[in-house]
mmCIF file of C-alpha atoms and ligand atoms in Angstrom:
data_model
loop_
_atom_site.group_PDB
_atom_site.id
_atom_site.type_symbol
_atom_site.label_atom_id
_atom_site.label_comp_id
_atom_site.label_asym_id
_atom_site.label_seq_id
_atom_site.Cartn_x
_atom_site.Cartn_y
_atom_site.Cartn_z
ATOM 1 C CA MET A 1 -0.465 0.020 -0.258
ATOM 2 C CA ASN A 2 1.537 3.413 -0.423
ATOM 3 C CA TYR A 3 1.365 6.122 3.007
ATOM 4 C CA LYS A 4 1.189 9.843 2.471
ATOM 5 C CA ILE A 5 3.190 11.031 5.893
ATOM 6 C CA GLY A 6 3.359 14.550 6.590
ATOM 7 C CA VAL A 7 6.553 15.346 8.853
ATOM 8 C CA ILE A 8 6.809 17.299 11.071
ATOM 9 C CA SER A 9 10.861 16.970 12.766
ATOM 10 C CA GLY A 10 10.560 20.281 14.382
ATOM 11 C CA ASP A 11 13.405 21.876 16.622
ATOM 12 C CA GLY A 12 16.392 20.464 18.886
ATOM 13 C CA ILE A 13 16.462 16.890 18.861
ATOM 14 C CA GLY A 14 13.238 16.931 16.557
ATOM 15 C CA PRO A 15 15.167 15.978 13.135
ATOM 16 C CA GLU A 16 17.173 13.244 14.057
ATOM 17 C CA ILE A 17 14.788 11.836 15.609
ATOM 18 C CA VAL A 18 12.635 11.831 13.291
ATOM 19 C CA SER A 19 15.010 10.334 11.012
ATOM 20 C CA GLU A 20 16.467 7.523 12.925
ATOM 21 C CA ALA A 21 11.508 6.345 12.350
ATOM 22 C CA LYS A 22 11.695 6.807 8.743
ATOM 23 C CA LYS A 23 15.111 5.067 8.565
ATOM 24 C CA VAL A 24 13.539 2.554 10.732
ATOM 25 C CA LEU A 25 9.791 2.992 8.825
ATOM 26 C CA ASN A 26 11.597 2.327 4.972
ATOM 27 C CA ARG A 27 12.994 -0.455 5.697
ATOM 28 C CA VAL A 28 9.768 -1.859 7.187
ATOM 29 C CA ALA A 29 8.270 -0.915 3.511
ATOM 30 C CA ASP A 30 11.092 -2.872 1.635
ATOM 31 C CA LEU A 31 9.911 -5.230 3.189
ATOM 32 C CA TYR A 32 6.231 -5.317 4.173
ATOM 33 C CA GLY A 33 6.255 -4.280 0.135
ATOM 34 C CA HIS A 34 4.213 -0.878 1.339
ATOM 35 C CA THR A 35 5.943 2.934 0.216
ATOM 36 C CA PHE A 36 5.873 6.091 2.440
ATOM 37 C CA GLN A 37 5.598 8.588 1.365
ATOM 38 C CA TYR A 38 6.987 11.589 3.160
ATOM 39 C CA GLU A 39 5.626 16.060 3.338
ATOM 40 C CA GLU A 40 7.767 17.580 5.625
ATOM 41 C CA ILE A 41 5.701 20.495 6.891
ATOM 42 C CA LEU A 42 7.498 22.464 9.018
ATOM 43 C CA MET A 43 6.274 23.858 12.161
ATOM 44 C CA GLY A 44 7.536 25.255 15.369
ATOM 45 C CA GLY A 45 10.485 27.208 15.918
ATOM 46 C CA ALA A 46 11.973 26.038 12.169
ATOM 47 C CA SER A 47 8.873 27.430 11.305
ATOM 48 C CA ILE A 48 8.614 30.919 12.760
ATOM 49 C CA ASP A 49 12.291 31.430 11.035
ATOM 50 C CA ALA A 50 11.451 30.503 8.035
ATOM 51 C CA CYS A 51 8.068 32.418 8.687
ATOM 52 C CA GLY A 52 7.343 34.077 10.528
ATOM 53 C CA VAL A 53 4.594 31.663 12.683
ATOM 54 C CA PRO A 54 4.666 28.609 14.758
ATOM 55 C CA LEU A 55 2.553 27.423 11.675
ATOM 56 C CA THR A 56 1.537 28.465 8.465
ATOM 57 C CA ASP A 57 -2.188 27.420 6.684
ATOM 58 C CA GLU A 58 -0.009 26.009 3.709
ATOM 59 C CA ALA A 59 1.396 23.495 6.973
ATOM 60 C CA ILE A 60 -2.454 22.776 8.214
ATOM 61 C CA GLU A 61 -3.498 21.683 4.208
ATOM 62 C CA ALA A 62 -0.256 19.536 3.477
ATOM 63 C CA ALA A 63 -0.933 17.900 7.307
ATOM 64 C CA LYS A 64 -4.322 17.702 6.257
ATOM 65 C CA ALA A 65 -3.796 16.210 2.811
ATOM 66 C CA SER A 66 -1.448 13.478 4.401
ATOM 67 C CA ASP A 67 -3.102 10.294 5.812
ATOM 68 C CA ALA A 68 -1.062 11.219 9.009
ATOM 69 C CA VAL A 69 1.607 13.058 10.458
ATOM 70 C CA LEU A 70 4.804 12.211 12.700
ATOM 71 C CA MET A 71 6.987 14.413 14.508
ATOM 72 C CA GLY A 72 9.533 15.119 16.791
ATOM 73 C CA SER A 73 9.354 17.763 18.687
ATOM 74 C CA ILE A 74 9.551 21.800 18.539
ATOM 75 C CA GLY A 75 10.728 24.481 20.461
ATOM 76 C CA GLY A 76 14.260 26.019 22.116
ATOM 77 C CA ASP A 77 15.336 27.223 25.813
ATOM 78 C CA THR A 78 12.996 28.896 27.010
ATOM 79 C CA THR A 79 15.129 30.684 29.143
ATOM 80 C CA THR A 80 17.702 31.798 26.134
ATOM 81 C CA SER A 81 16.065 30.731 22.647
ATOM 82 C CA PRO A 82 15.387 34.743 20.773
ATOM 83 C CA TRP A 83 11.551 32.478 20.600
ATOM 84 C CA TYR A 84 10.239 32.794 23.429
ATOM 85 C CA LYS A 85 10.937 36.597 23.191
ATOM 86 C CA LEU A 86 7.924 36.657 20.900
ATOM 87 C CA PRO A 87 4.043 37.236 22.117
ATOM 88 C CA PRO A 88 2.781 33.825 23.444
ATOM 89 C CA ASN A 89 0.332 33.528 19.806
ATOM 90 C CA LEU A 90 3.941 33.529 17.839
ATOM 91 C CA ARG A 91 6.299 30.889 20.432
ATOM 92 C CA PRO A 92 6.651 27.898 18.785
ATOM 93 C CA GLU A 93 4.200 25.974 21.159
ATOM 94 C CA ALA A 94 1.259 27.930 19.493
ATOM 95 C CA GLY A 95 1.689 26.010 16.308
ATOM 96 C CA LEU A 96 1.007 22.989 18.032
ATOM 97 C CA LEU A 97 -2.463 24.192 20.023
ATOM 98 C CA LYS A 98 -3.334 24.951 16.775
ATOM 99 C CA ILE A 99 -2.231 22.026 14.860
ATOM 100 C CA ARG A 100 -4.509 20.014 17.768
ATOM 101 C CA LYS A 101 -7.829 22.459 17.068
ATOM 102 C CA ALA A 102 -7.395 22.554 13.121
ATOM 103 C CA LEU A 103 -7.400 19.076 13.404
ATOM 104 C CA ASN A 104 -9.560 18.125 15.659
ATOM 105 C CA LEU A 105 -7.822 16.568 17.026
ATOM 106 C CA PHE A 106 -9.475 15.048 20.412
ATOM 107 C CA ALA A 107 -7.736 11.607 21.332
ATOM 108 C CA ASN A 108 -4.627 11.503 22.659
ATOM 109 C CA LEU A 109 -3.269 7.923 23.667
ATOM 110 C CA ARG A 110 -0.748 7.476 26.093
ATOM 111 C CA PRO A 111 1.497 3.596 26.145
ATOM 112 C CA ALA A 112 3.322 3.087 29.360
ATOM 113 C CA TYR A 113 4.854 0.139 29.625
ATOM 114 C CA LEU A 114 7.986 -1.331 31.770
ATOM 115 C CA TYR A 115 10.849 -2.380 29.782
ATOM 116 C CA GLU A 116 12.503 -5.507 31.710
ATOM 117 C CA GLU A 117 15.764 -4.782 30.808
ATOM 118 C CA LEU A 118 15.354 -0.729 32.174
ATOM 119 C CA LYS A 119 12.875 -2.232 35.029
ATOM 120 C CA GLY A 120 15.897 -0.945 37.516
ATOM 121 C CA ALA A 121 14.793 2.261 36.139
ATOM 122 C CA CYS A 122 11.228 1.815 37.249
ATOM 123 C CA PRO A 123 11.491 4.383 40.801
ATOM 124 C CA ILE A 124 8.262 1.540 42.197
ATOM 125 C CA LYS A 125 10.042 -1.582 44.869
ATOM 126 C CA ASP A 126 9.991 -4.952 43.219
ATOM 127 C CA GLU A 127 7.710 -6.559 44.728
ATOM 128 C CA LEU A 128 5.001 -4.226 44.203
ATOM 129 C CA ILE A 129 6.262 -3.581 40.410
ATOM 130 C CA GLY A 130 5.742 -7.934 39.995
ATOM 131 C CA GLU A 131 5.621 -9.321 36.327
ATOM 132 C CA GLY A 132 5.414 -4.940 34.939
ATOM 133 C CA PHE A 133 3.222 -2.831 33.501
ATOM 134 C CA ASP A 134 1.958 -2.247 30.322
ATOM 135 C CA MET A 135 -0.912 0.641 29.902
ATOM 136 C CA VAL A 136 -2.291 2.674 27.705
ATOM 137 C CA ILE A 137 -3.505 6.816 29.061
ATOM 138 C CA MET A 138 -7.277 7.694 26.586
ATOM 139 C CA ARG A 139 -6.997 11.262 27.202
ATOM 140 C CA GLU A 140 -9.462 14.060 25.826
ATOM 141 C CA LEU A 141 -7.842 16.551 24.911
ATOM 142 C CA THR A 142 -9.534 19.696 24.171
ATOM 143 C CA GLY A 143 -12.140 19.719 26.263
ATOM 144 C CA GLY A 144 -12.717 20.361 29.754
ATOM 145 C CA LEU A 145 -11.173 22.898 32.575
ATOM 146 C CA TYR A 146 -8.407 23.492 30.730
ATOM 147 C CA PHE A 147 -10.949 25.303 27.591
ATOM 148 C CA GLY A 148 -13.341 26.386 29.413
ATOM 149 C CA ALA A 149 -14.348 30.483 30.408
ATOM 150 C CA ARG A 150 -11.913 31.523 32.722
ATOM 151 C CA GLU A 151 -11.622 35.286 34.509
ATOM 152 C CA THR A 152 -9.445 36.932 36.563
ATOM 153 C CA LYS A 153 -10.854 40.529 38.636
ATOM 154 C CA GLU A 154 -11.358 42.229 41.790
ATOM 155 C CA VAL A 155 -14.332 41.695 43.608
ATOM 156 C CA GLU A 156 -14.738 44.164 46.484
ATOM 157 C CA GLY A 157 -11.502 45.315 46.773
ATOM 158 C CA ILE A 158 -10.226 40.524 46.455
ATOM 159 C CA MET A 159 -8.611 39.156 42.995
ATOM 160 C CA THR A 160 -11.164 36.964 42.616
ATOM 161 C CA VAL A 161 -10.264 33.554 39.255
ATOM 162 C CA ARG A 162 -12.753 31.366 38.117
ATOM 163 C CA ASP A 163 -12.345 28.562 35.546
ATOM 164 C CA THR A 164 -15.171 26.541 33.801
ATOM 165 C CA LEU A 165 -14.903 22.239 33.082
ATOM 166 C CA THR A 166 -17.917 22.211 30.299
ATOM 167 C CA TYR A 167 -18.047 19.170 28.588
ATOM 168 C CA ASN A 168 -21.403 17.727 26.895
ATOM 169 C CA GLU A 169 -22.467 14.506 26.704
ATOM 170 C CA ASN A 170 -20.610 13.946 22.869
ATOM 171 C CA GLU A 171 -17.956 14.664 23.461
ATOM 172 C CA ILE A 172 -17.820 12.442 25.882
ATOM 173 C CA ARG A 173 -19.357 9.741 23.704
ATOM 174 C CA ARG A 174 -16.247 10.218 21.525
ATOM 175 C CA ILE A 175 -13.708 10.182 24.113
ATOM 176 C CA ALA A 176 -15.156 7.034 25.186
ATOM 177 C CA VAL A 177 -16.044 5.375 22.168
ATOM 178 C CA LYS A 178 -12.280 5.598 21.232
ATOM 179 C CA GLY A 179 -11.230 4.256 24.533
ATOM 180 C CA PHE A 180 -13.189 1.067 24.039
ATOM 181 C CA ASP A 181 -12.060 0.724 21.006
ATOM 182 C CA ILE A 182 -8.235 0.566 21.767
ATOM 183 C CA ALA A 183 -9.377 -1.825 24.035
ATOM 184 C CA THR A 184 -10.990 -4.701 22.302
ATOM 185 C CA LYS A 185 -7.227 -4.662 20.086
ATOM 186 C CA ARG A 186 -5.681 -5.045 23.605
ATOM 187 C CA ARG A 187 -7.049 -6.803 26.936
ATOM 188 C CA LYS A 188 -10.096 -5.766 27.647
ATOM 189 C CA LYS A 189 -9.948 -3.939 29.902
ATOM 190 C CA VAL A 190 -11.408 -0.186 30.636
ATOM 191 C CA THR A 191 -10.769 1.831 33.164
ATOM 192 C CA SER A 192 -12.427 5.193 34.053
ATOM 193 C CA VAL A 193 -10.945 7.769 35.636
ATOM 194 C CA ASP A 194 -13.448 11.175 37.226
ATOM 195 C CA LYS A 195 -14.398 12.263 40.194
ATOM 196 C CA ALA A 196 -17.956 11.782 40.628
ATOM 197 C CA ASN A 197 -18.475 12.266 44.091
ATOM 198 C CA VAL A 198 -17.704 16.807 43.725
ATOM 199 C CA LEU A 199 -18.312 17.084 40.266
ATOM 200 C CA ASP A 200 -21.384 16.746 37.872
ATOM 201 C CA SER A 201 -19.034 16.028 35.132
ATOM 202 C CA SER A 202 -17.884 13.735 36.446
ATOM 203 C CA ARG A 203 -20.926 12.255 36.798
ATOM 204 C CA LEU A 204 -22.260 12.885 33.014
ATOM 205 C CA TRP A 205 -19.006 11.885 32.275
ATOM 206 C CA ARG A 206 -20.085 8.550 34.311
ATOM 207 C CA LYS A 207 -23.491 7.798 33.220
ATOM 208 C CA VAL A 208 -22.215 8.505 29.261
ATOM 209 C CA VAL A 209 -19.396 5.987 30.042
ATOM 210 C CA GLU A 210 -21.623 3.108 30.856
ATOM 211 C CA GLU A 211 -23.839 4.118 27.848
ATOM 212 C CA VAL A 212 -21.154 3.332 26.022
ATOM 213 C CA ALA A 213 -19.697 -0.028 27.557
ATOM 214 C CA LYS A 214 -23.413 -1.676 26.565
ATOM 215 C CA ASP A 215 -21.925 -1.464 22.917
ATOM 216 C CA TYR A 216 -18.515 -3.369 24.106
ATOM 217 C CA PRO A 217 -19.938 -6.181 25.809
ATOM 218 C CA ASP A 218 -16.756 -8.048 25.658
ATOM 219 C CA VAL A 219 -14.656 -4.827 27.184
ATOM 220 C CA THR A 220 -15.033 -5.011 31.067
ATOM 221 C CA TYR A 221 -14.910 -1.716 33.306
ATOM 222 C CA GLU A 222 -14.560 0.298 35.825
ATOM 223 C CA HIS A 223 -14.637 3.675 37.064
ATOM 224 C CA MET A 224 -11.942 4.221 39.504
ATOM 225 C CA LEU A 225 -12.241 8.270 41.271
ATOM 226 C CA VAL A 226 -9.015 9.920 40.250
ATOM 227 C CA ASP A 227 -7.724 10.123 43.871
ATOM 228 C CA ASN A 228 -7.535 6.689 43.819
ATOM 229 C CA CYS A 229 -6.195 6.364 40.335
ATOM 230 C CA ALA A 230 -3.095 8.420 41.042
ATOM 231 C CA MET A 231 -2.587 5.897 44.367
ATOM 232 C CA GLN A 232 -2.538 2.951 42.175
ATOM 233 C CA LEU A 233 -0.356 3.928 39.359
ATOM 234 C CA VAL A 234 1.641 3.858 42.433
ATOM 235 C CA LYS A 235 0.809 1.191 44.395
ATOM 236 C CA ASN A 236 -0.067 -1.666 41.335
ATOM 237 C CA PRO A 237 0.384 -0.402 38.249
ATOM 238 C CA GLY A 238 -0.232 -3.749 36.728
ATOM 239 C CA GLN A 239 -3.896 -3.757 36.826
ATOM 240 C CA PHE A 240 -3.937 -1.292 34.456
ATOM 241 C CA ASP A 241 -5.158 -1.613 30.327
ATOM 242 C CA VAL A 242 -6.463 1.452 29.261
ATOM 243 C CA ILE A 243 -7.735 4.300 31.855
ATOM 244 C CA LEU A 244 -10.791 6.411 30.568
ATOM 245 C CA THR A 245 -9.928 10.540 31.771
ATOM 246 C CA GLU A 246 -11.106 14.101 30.803
ATOM 247 C CA ASN A 247 -8.837 16.853 30.222
ATOM 248 C CA MET A 248 -6.654 17.910 32.946
ATOM 249 C CA PHE A 249 -7.018 14.430 34.834
ATOM 250 C CA GLY A 250 -5.302 13.152 32.256
ATOM 251 C CA ASP A 251 -2.734 15.398 31.722
ATOM 252 C CA ILE A 252 -1.789 14.838 35.732
ATOM 253 C CA LEU A 253 -1.739 11.340 35.195
ATOM 254 C CA SER A 254 0.073 10.559 31.747
ATOM 255 C CA ASP A 255 2.935 12.419 33.231
ATOM 256 C CA GLU A 256 2.478 9.787 36.747
ATOM 257 C CA ALA A 257 2.329 6.918 34.341
ATOM 258 C CA SER A 258 5.466 8.139 32.324
ATOM 259 C CA MET A 259 7.997 8.318 35.162
ATOM 260 C CA ILE A 260 6.841 4.838 36.781
ATOM 261 C CA THR A 261 8.375 4.101 33.313
ATOM 262 C CA GLY A 262 11.991 5.624 34.474
ATOM 263 C CA SER A 263 12.903 6.792 30.583
ATOM 264 C CA ILE A 264 10.956 10.237 29.310
ATOM 265 C CA GLY A 265 13.314 9.298 25.348
ATOM 266 C CA MET A 266 11.352 6.127 26.030
ATOM 267 C CA LEU A 267 7.851 6.968 25.904
ATOM 268 C CA SER A 268 5.582 8.166 22.951
ATOM 269 C CA SER A 269 1.849 9.081 21.562
ATOM 270 C CA ALA A 270 -0.830 9.990 19.750
ATOM 271 C CA SER A 271 -3.143 12.109 19.051
ATOM 272 C CA LEU A 272 -6.909 10.948 16.952
ATOM 273 C CA ASN A 273 -9.775 12.809 15.793
ATOM 274 C CA ASP A 274 -12.468 10.502 14.654
ATOM 275 C CA THR A 275 -11.240 9.610 11.241
ATOM 276 C CA ARG A 276 -8.441 7.406 10.994
ATOM 277 C CA PHE A 277 -6.006 10.226 11.238
ATOM 278 C CA GLY A 278 -3.591 11.247 13.946
ATOM 279 C CA LEU A 279 -0.466 13.087 14.259
ATOM 280 C CA TYR A 280 2.500 10.699 16.482
ATOM 281 C CA GLU A 281 5.170 12.059 18.813
ATOM 282 C CA PRO A 282 7.335 11.384 21.849
ATOM 283 C CA SER A 283 5.977 12.656 24.503
ATOM 284 C CA HIS A 284 8.497 14.529 25.439
ATOM 285 C CA GLY A 285 10.242 18.035 24.319
ATOM 286 C CA SER A 286 12.980 19.304 22.160
ATOM 287 C CA ALA A 287 15.224 18.242 24.444
ATOM 288 C CA PRO A 288 17.495 21.270 23.229
ATOM 289 C CA ASP A 289 20.815 20.354 25.601
ATOM 290 C CA ILE A 290 21.447 17.495 23.266
ATOM 291 C CA ALA A 291 20.525 18.610 20.029
ATOM 292 C CA GLY A 292 23.405 17.880 17.840
ATOM 293 C CA LYS A 293 25.355 16.224 19.624
ATOM 294 C CA ASP A 294 24.119 12.424 17.992
ATOM 295 C CA MET A 295 22.778 11.803 22.027
ATOM 296 C CA ALA A 296 19.247 11.690 22.052
ATOM 297 C CA ASN A 297 16.895 8.709 22.627
ATOM 298 C CA PRO A 298 15.121 8.589 18.928
ATOM 299 C CA ILE A 299 12.670 5.231 20.370
ATOM 300 C CA ALA A 300 9.962 7.637 21.430
ATOM 301 C CA THR A 301 9.939 8.926 17.346
ATOM 302 C CA ILE A 302 10.671 5.256 16.282
ATOM 303 C CA LEU A 303 7.553 3.935 18.515
ATOM 304 C CA SER A 304 5.902 6.413 18.106
ATOM 305 C CA ALA A 305 5.603 5.885 14.064
ATOM 306 C CA ALA A 306 4.852 1.914 14.775
ATOM 307 C CA MET A 307 1.521 3.629 16.825
ATOM 308 C CA MET A 308 0.812 5.338 13.312
ATOM 309 C CA LEU A 309 1.301 1.746 11.660
ATOM 310 C CA ARG A 310 -1.279 0.459 13.828
ATOM 311 C CA PHE A 311 -3.577 3.162 15.006
ATOM 312 C CA SER A 312 -4.339 4.825 10.716
ATOM 313 C CA PHE A 313 -3.247 2.617 8.960
ATOM 314 C CA ASP A 314 -4.059 -0.568 9.853
ATOM 315 C CA LEU A 315 -0.543 -2.665 9.605
ATOM 316 C CA ASP A 316 -0.931 -4.682 12.571
ATOM 317 C CA LYS A 317 2.014 -6.774 12.158
ATOM 318 C CA GLU A 318 4.710 -4.066 10.557
ATOM 319 C CA ALA A 319 3.483 -2.323 14.605
ATOM 320 C CA ASP A 320 4.396 -5.616 15.639
ATOM 321 C CA ALA A 321 7.781 -6.028 13.938
ATOM 322 C CA MET A 322 9.205 -2.125 14.861
ATOM 323 C CA GLU A 323 7.822 -2.467 18.513
ATOM 324 C CA ASP A 324 9.690 -5.952 18.506
ATOM 325 C CA ALA A 325 12.857 -5.007 17.399
ATOM 326 C CA VAL A 326 13.070 -2.047 20.041
ATOM 327 C CA LYS A 327 12.507 -4.843 22.465
ATOM 328 C CA GLN A 328 15.169 -7.732 20.766
ATOM 329 C CA VAL A 329 17.945 -3.867 20.811
ATOM 330 C CA LEU A 330 17.137 -3.663 24.558
ATOM 331 C CA LYS A 331 17.436 -7.880 25.249
ATOM 332 C CA ASP A 332 20.792 -7.429 22.827
ATOM 333 C CA GLY A 333 22.388 -3.599 25.731
ATOM 334 C CA TYR A 334 23.097 -1.068 23.485
ATOM 335 C CA ARG A 335 21.705 2.180 25.326
ATOM 336 C CA THR A 336 21.665 5.446 24.055
ATOM 337 C CA ALA A 337 23.356 7.810 26.622
ATOM 338 C CA ASP A 338 19.335 8.661 28.934
ATOM 339 C CA ILE A 339 19.427 4.690 30.494
ATOM 340 C CA TYR A 340 22.826 3.563 30.012
ATOM 341 C CA SER A 341 23.583 1.835 32.448
ATOM 342 C CA ASP A 342 26.453 -0.489 34.183
ATOM 343 C CA GLY A 343 27.270 -3.202 31.675
ATOM 344 C CA THR A 344 25.104 -2.789 29.030
ATOM 345 C CA ALA A 345 26.837 -0.834 25.444
ATOM 346 C CA LYS A 346 26.668 2.320 25.048
ATOM 347 C CA VAL A 347 25.257 4.073 21.363
ATOM 348 C CA GLY A 348 24.693 6.926 19.481
ATOM 349 C CA CYS A 349 20.406 8.578 17.868
ATOM 350 C CA SER A 350 22.151 7.413 15.078
ATOM 351 C CA ARG A 351 23.186 3.984 15.924
ATOM 352 C CA MET A 352 20.267 2.921 17.685
ATOM 353 C CA GLY A 353 17.837 3.596 14.328
ATOM 354 C CA ASP A 354 20.672 1.674 12.546
ATOM 355 C CA LEU A 355 20.797 -1.377 15.496
ATOM 356 C CA ILE A 356 16.692 -1.031 15.519
ATOM 357 C CA ARG A 357 16.719 -1.176 11.562
ATOM 358 C CA GLU A 358 18.602 -4.654 11.485
ATOM 359 C CA ARG A 359 16.021 -5.952 13.216
ATOM 360 C CA ILE A 360 13.292 -5.079 11.960
ATOM 361 C CA LEU A 361 11.535 -8.829 10.340
HETATM 362 P P1 NAD B 401 12.788 17.777 27.176
HETATM 363 O O1 NAD B 401 11.451 16.632 27.329
HETATM 364 O O2 NAD B 401 12.429 18.451 25.583
HETATM 365 O O3 NAD B 401 14.057 18.016 28.006
HETATM 366 C C1 NAD B 401 13.956 16.850 29.868
HETATM 367 C C2 NAD B 401 15.372 16.354 30.012
HETATM 368 O O4 NAD B 401 14.934 15.234 29.455
HETATM 369 C C3 NAD B 401 15.965 17.093 29.488
HETATM 370 O O5 NAD B 401 17.554 16.650 30.533
HETATM 371 C C4 NAD B 401 16.965 17.086 27.917
HETATM 372 O O6 NAD B 401 18.218 16.264 26.738
HETATM 373 C C5 NAD B 401 16.040 14.755 28.092
HETATM 374 N N1 NAD B 401 16.323 14.043 27.763
HETATM 375 C C6 NAD B 401 13.922 14.910 26.616
HETATM 376 N N2 NAD B 401 13.936 13.384 25.542
HETATM 377 C C7 NAD B 401 15.484 13.037 24.972
HETATM 378 C C8 NAD B 401 15.604 12.519 24.206
HETATM 379 N N3 NAD B 401 14.856 11.400 23.511
HETATM 380 N N4 NAD B 401 16.706 11.292 24.798
HETATM 381 C C9 NAD B 401 17.320 12.027 25.360
HETATM 382 N N5 NAD B 401 17.258 12.586 26.492
HETATM 383 C C10 NAD B 401 15.907 13.182 26.811
HETATM 384 O O7 NAD B 401 11.975 19.345 27.738
HETATM 385 P P2 NAD B 401 12.573 20.564 28.285
HETATM 386 O O8 NAD B 401 13.564 20.589 28.434
HETATM 387 O O9 NAD B 401 11.232 21.046 29.732
HETATM 388 O O10 NAD B 401 11.412 21.708 26.786
HETATM 389 C C11 NAD B 401 12.323 21.469 25.851
HETATM 390 C C12 NAD B 401 11.992 21.717 24.737
HETATM 391 O O11 NAD B 401 10.495 21.717 24.339
HETATM 392 C C13 NAD B 401 10.655 23.433 25.356
HETATM 393 O O12 NAD B 401 10.962 24.423 24.537
HETATM 394 C C14 NAD B 401 9.274 22.646 25.872
HETATM 395 O O13 NAD B 401 8.557 24.132 25.516
HETATM 396 C C15 NAD B 401 9.477 22.304 24.410
HETATM 397 N N6 NAD B 401 8.095 20.927 24.545
HETATM 398 C C16 NAD B 401 8.226 19.861 22.962
HETATM 399 C C17 NAD B 401 6.905 19.241 23.131
HETATM 400 C C18 NAD B 401 6.878 18.336 22.290
HETATM 401 O O14 NAD B 401 7.018 18.551 21.208
HETATM 402 N N7 NAD B 401 5.359 18.209 22.223
HETATM 403 C C19 NAD B 401 6.567 18.498 24.338
HETATM 404 C C20 NAD B 401 6.846 18.929 25.636
HETATM 405 C C21 NAD B 401 8.339 20.226 25.682
#
């Protein structure tokens, strides 16, 4: 099959890690008989330098014309880069918010998986980790508290603020459907996280999730309060398969889940809309401190590309091949600097890409 992939290399380590992901994708294309056609799209600092804005309308059109978008990361050093002297709506990160909105990317998917070989980096005690964990967090990305009306004003001489958390049932239903759909491809368990003992928005969330669950009889589901979920993640992370939750709870819980894997350079993510389209990117930033030094870990980007094959192109076998190659390279003892430990072989970004490419079967 022929697929058109929009590529946002971005800033900092972005171009280095994306180039490694393309190396691996090209090997998959050769072995499995596909053609991946790449179109470079400017966003972030690179776009500010070339076009004066972090994302142009042409760039949005190019993304829309692609089957999916693979991204590195955008942004620079926030204290020294001239990009951060610009007004907030012209800074690199404004491009990301704009593209999410333009493409209606309302569902954010972040896996948290503990590799046996990296167990030592997990901050949780061995007896609590047990057999390890393998979960995804499905977070609503375009509604809730971060997008509601807000105001700051003085009331009778006292500074007073108001943020509002708004959801309608359609917004909840579409993310719940995404969560249950993903569960059918996994271990078929959804944990819906809310604060239904306090919030009206959570009570509606719970009601809609229960309605959606009726369409998925082979998926088991449970409700969990967000405070309990935060505790369970560090007490018994192995219990989770798909965590389904609203925007702010998901923001916090997905960072907590990332932390317990022990390495930011390994974590992929996908932002999806209600078509097969998605924007796939590592969970980390542009790491300006190591940019251009061939030190970055490209694995999160390679795993993001694997997710793109699985969720946007339905190429499960090919995605498995990429994920298995990453597992094999770790088993064989190769590590980039961020995940290095005594007794393993330290390699740079480009060599890590080569080693993974060679292990695609
Ligand atoms: P960061 O994730 O870029 O870096 C944090 C630390 O992790 C650094 O020490 C860095 O060297 C290390 N690190 C990150 N990715 C790594 C990798 N693949 N391999 C090895 N080490 C890695 O976070 P930050 O320093 O807070 O942000 C830097 C820039 O990235 C900022 O401009 C920020 O706004 C931007 N950012 C962009 C995105 C995105 O593009 N979606 C996300 C987060 C941050």
